[in-house]
């Protein structure tokens, strides 16, 4: 029997965890797979082991692990595989396959651009866009964000697009927002490259609110999961994962 285990990052924010679960509750009924469970890598229950065991207890014979991560970094390359390793050893007859994260794709860049226009309206060359990533010590993340930066430049027609990070690597958010705000005669549009709400998004929201109170012309888009196209990508990914497990099991 096929199963899907959705794995999110996890957060100390109850609101963030609730938002991810609500997002998946809208996905799960669309997927023709009999067993579907939710787990988190860290900070939020249930963890990967608990979610995996639930799939087994419900009769899973093949399991697709579908990570709700935007890019490939240490969590995808190291942490999730490390959590799965003892479980694979414990259940050697269970066919386990891990899907890729979302990756940089035009649909997501289009969704970001739609959110920018929805928030900021008409854009001009005086405006500036700041893309805010979670951050990672994995060097490949920088090249991924360069592709995201170039994609938003192309779609917006704005040359002043920059990237900063909330943790693990610089330039950090505070530096990024200071630099892009310096001598800006138009709007500053802050675009968090975050899938769900949580403490990191709250940090961005607080800084933007503080700058609004100081009368800076600054705006911010929301978590990417709010966009309908992200839901469609997730449905396609989970559907493909279920079909792949069917093929593998034969």
XYZ file of C-alpha atoms in Angstrom:
250
model
C 0.000 0.000 0.000
C 1.379 3.404 -1.015
C 2.069 6.158 1.507
C 3.301 9.744 1.409
C 5.110 11.387 4.313
C 5.178 15.174 3.960
C 8.149 16.673 5.806
C 8.271 20.349 6.764
C 11.074 22.251 8.431
C 9.281 22.903 11.701
C 9.034 26.077 13.739
C 8.648 27.312 17.306
C 5.719 29.368 16.026
C 2.405 27.601 16.670
C 0.857 29.775 13.965
C 3.518 28.674 11.465
C 3.007 24.967 12.213
C -0.751 25.414 11.974
C -0.394 27.145 8.596
C 1.651 24.279 7.180
C -0.871 21.729 8.412
C -3.734 23.816 6.997
C -1.907 24.028 3.638
C -1.465 20.250 3.515
C -5.056 19.626 4.584
C -5.988 21.369 1.341
C -3.580 19.147 -0.628
C -4.179 15.689 0.858
C -7.789 15.190 -0.394
C -6.550 15.902 -3.944
C -3.998 13.051 -3.886
C -5.107 9.503 -4.681
C -2.797 7.808 -2.172
C -4.387 5.846 0.705
C -1.888 6.779 3.438
C -0.701 10.371 3.897
C 0.987 11.709 7.025
C 2.666 14.964 8.085
C 5.981 15.281 9.960
C 8.585 17.924 10.779
C 12.367 17.874 10.706
C 12.738 19.814 13.954
C 11.019 22.022 16.547
C 7.465 20.777 15.824
C 5.725 17.468 16.499
C 5.359 14.879 15.079
C 8.971 14.312 14.057
C 10.045 12.245 11.050
C 10.310 9.010 13.039
C 6.775 9.396 14.430
C 5.321 10.213 11.006
C 7.176 7.284 9.424
C 5.912 4.879 12.115
C 2.334 6.089 11.559
C 2.630 5.190 7.874
C 3.928 1.730 8.777
C 1.170 1.209 11.364
C -1.423 2.038 8.700
C -0.047 -0.677 6.419
C 2.376 1.133 4.124
C 4.433 -1.083 1.816
C 5.998 1.814 -0.114
C 6.700 5.315 1.156
C 7.391 8.562 -0.711
C 8.974 11.253 1.463
C 7.910 14.640 0.075
C 9.894 17.542 1.586
C 8.207 20.931 1.829
C 11.463 22.780 1.241
C 12.081 25.391 -1.415
C 15.745 24.669 -2.194
C 18.318 21.906 -1.881
C 20.663 22.524 1.053
C 21.914 20.790 4.192
C 18.475 19.737 5.422
C 17.745 17.942 2.135
C 21.240 16.565 1.574
C 22.082 15.566 5.149
C 19.463 16.008 7.882
C 16.400 14.313 6.397
C 18.416 11.363 4.999
C 20.053 10.983 8.435
C 16.629 10.844 10.098
C 15.429 8.266 7.559
C 18.497 6.010 7.742
C 17.644 4.112 10.980
C 14.010 3.816 9.875
C 15.022 2.243 6.565
C 17.229 -0.153 8.509
C 14.368 -0.998 10.866
C 11.987 -1.681 7.944
C 14.227 -3.117 5.170
C 11.299 -4.431 3.109
C 9.628 -1.016 2.931
C 10.329 0.750 -0.384
C 11.339 4.314 0.613
C 11.955 7.103 -1.893
C 12.673 10.770 -1.163
C 11.460 13.412 -3.605
C 13.345 16.596 -4.511
C 12.429 20.002 -3.005
C 10.608 22.611 -5.079
C 13.770 24.064 -6.639
C 13.969 27.289 -8.615
C 11.191 27.174 -11.191
C 9.450 29.754 -13.324
C 6.050 29.078 -11.724
C 7.376 30.155 -8.317
C 9.098 33.216 -9.774
C 5.835 34.134 -11.519
C 3.994 33.750 -8.199
C 6.540 36.012 -6.487
C 6.083 38.628 -9.201
C 2.302 38.464 -8.933
C 2.591 39.002 -5.170
C 4.900 41.992 -5.722
C 2.426 43.624 -8.131
C -0.492 42.829 -5.832
C 1.293 44.528 -2.922
C 3.061 47.401 -4.670
C 0.977 48.125 -7.760
C 2.753 49.783 -10.655
C 6.541 49.585 -10.482
C 9.138 52.122 -11.581
C 12.936 52.199 -11.897
C 13.052 54.173 -8.636
C 11.683 51.144 -6.780
C 13.887 48.462 -5.229
C 13.234 44.807 -4.416
C 14.857 42.903 -1.547
C 14.547 39.099 -1.625
C 14.991 37.595 1.853
C 16.052 33.954 2.120
C 16.233 31.689 5.143
C 19.977 31.233 4.661
C 22.265 28.212 4.658
C 25.931 27.339 4.975
C 25.548 25.274 1.784
C 27.396 27.108 -0.997
C 24.888 26.025 -3.665
C 22.229 28.262 -2.098
C 23.984 31.390 -3.371
C 23.819 30.240 -6.983
C 20.145 29.316 -6.527
C 19.357 32.778 -5.165
C 21.292 34.360 -8.036
C 18.866 32.608 -10.394
C 15.939 33.895 -8.305
C 17.359 37.433 -8.312
C 17.865 37.360 -12.100
C 14.357 35.966 -12.602
C 12.759 38.791 -10.608
C 14.882 41.417 -12.369
C 13.698 40.095 -15.728
C 10.033 39.942 -14.696
C 9.916 43.291 -12.875
C 12.098 45.342 -15.197
C 13.771 46.745 -12.075
C 17.574 46.695 -11.966
C 17.859 47.264 -8.201
C 17.071 43.756 -6.938
C 19.148 42.340 -4.072
C 19.274 39.215 -1.904
C 19.951 38.851 1.823
C 19.541 36.085 4.403
C 18.063 35.638 7.854
C 20.625 33.149 9.152
C 23.790 31.128 8.436
C 25.220 33.313 5.652
C 25.500 36.972 4.704
C 24.645 39.543 3.746
C 22.227 39.332 6.652
C 18.757 40.839 6.608
C 19.579 43.950 8.620
C 22.498 44.823 6.361
C 20.480 44.062 3.239
C 17.537 46.244 4.180
C 19.796 49.121 5.232
C 21.721 49.027 1.958
C 18.713 48.802 -0.338
C 16.891 51.554 1.579
C 19.833 53.981 1.347
C 18.925 56.959 -0.864
C 15.937 55.111 -2.322
C 13.521 57.582 -3.925
C 10.870 54.992 -4.703
C 9.303 52.024 -2.922
C 11.265 49.269 -1.195
C 9.475 45.940 -1.666
C 10.606 43.189 0.706
C 9.964 39.682 -0.643
C 10.506 36.849 1.879
C 11.461 33.642 0.071
C 9.772 31.582 2.772
C 7.143 28.926 2.239
C 5.224 29.335 5.528
C 4.824 31.886 8.333
C 7.023 31.462 11.399
C 9.499 33.304 13.582
C 11.725 34.203 10.625
C 8.851 35.825 8.751
C 7.827 37.599 11.969
C 11.340 39.082 12.170
C 10.918 40.521 8.678
C 7.418 41.816 9.443
C 8.598 43.619 12.584
C 11.412 45.402 10.761
C 9.115 46.446 7.913
C 6.485 47.699 10.411
C 9.147 49.704 12.267
C 10.285 51.332 9.048
C 6.692 52.105 8.042
C 6.224 53.887 11.373
C 9.324 55.926 10.516
C 7.498 56.870 7.272
C 9.666 54.886 4.898
C 7.863 53.874 1.691
C 8.273 50.141 2.268
C 6.053 47.144 1.517
C 6.256 43.409 2.053
C 4.785 40.313 0.428
C 3.627 37.290 2.441
C 4.625 33.635 2.704
C 4.730 31.834 -0.642
C 2.222 29.184 0.462
C -0.512 31.830 0.214
C -0.274 31.713 -3.573
C -2.559 29.296 -5.416
C 0.198 28.256 -7.825
C 2.266 26.861 -4.915
C -0.663 24.639 -4.015
C -0.835 23.441 -7.629
C 2.900 22.645 -7.648
C 2.491 20.671 -4.433
C -0.445 18.681 -5.827
C 1.588 17.832 -8.946
C 4.604 16.833 -6.840
C 2.595 14.611 -4.473
C 0.658 13.029 -7.354
C 3.903 12.220 -9.161
C 5.382 10.807 -5.942
C 2.406 8.479 -5.533
C 2.645 7.308 -9.125
C 6.391 6.757 -8.830
C 5.875 4.614 -5.743
C 3.349 2.541 -7.696
C 5.930 1.984 -10.427
C 8.675 1.175 -7.905
C 6.505 -1.289 -6.017
C 6.023 -3.304 -9.195
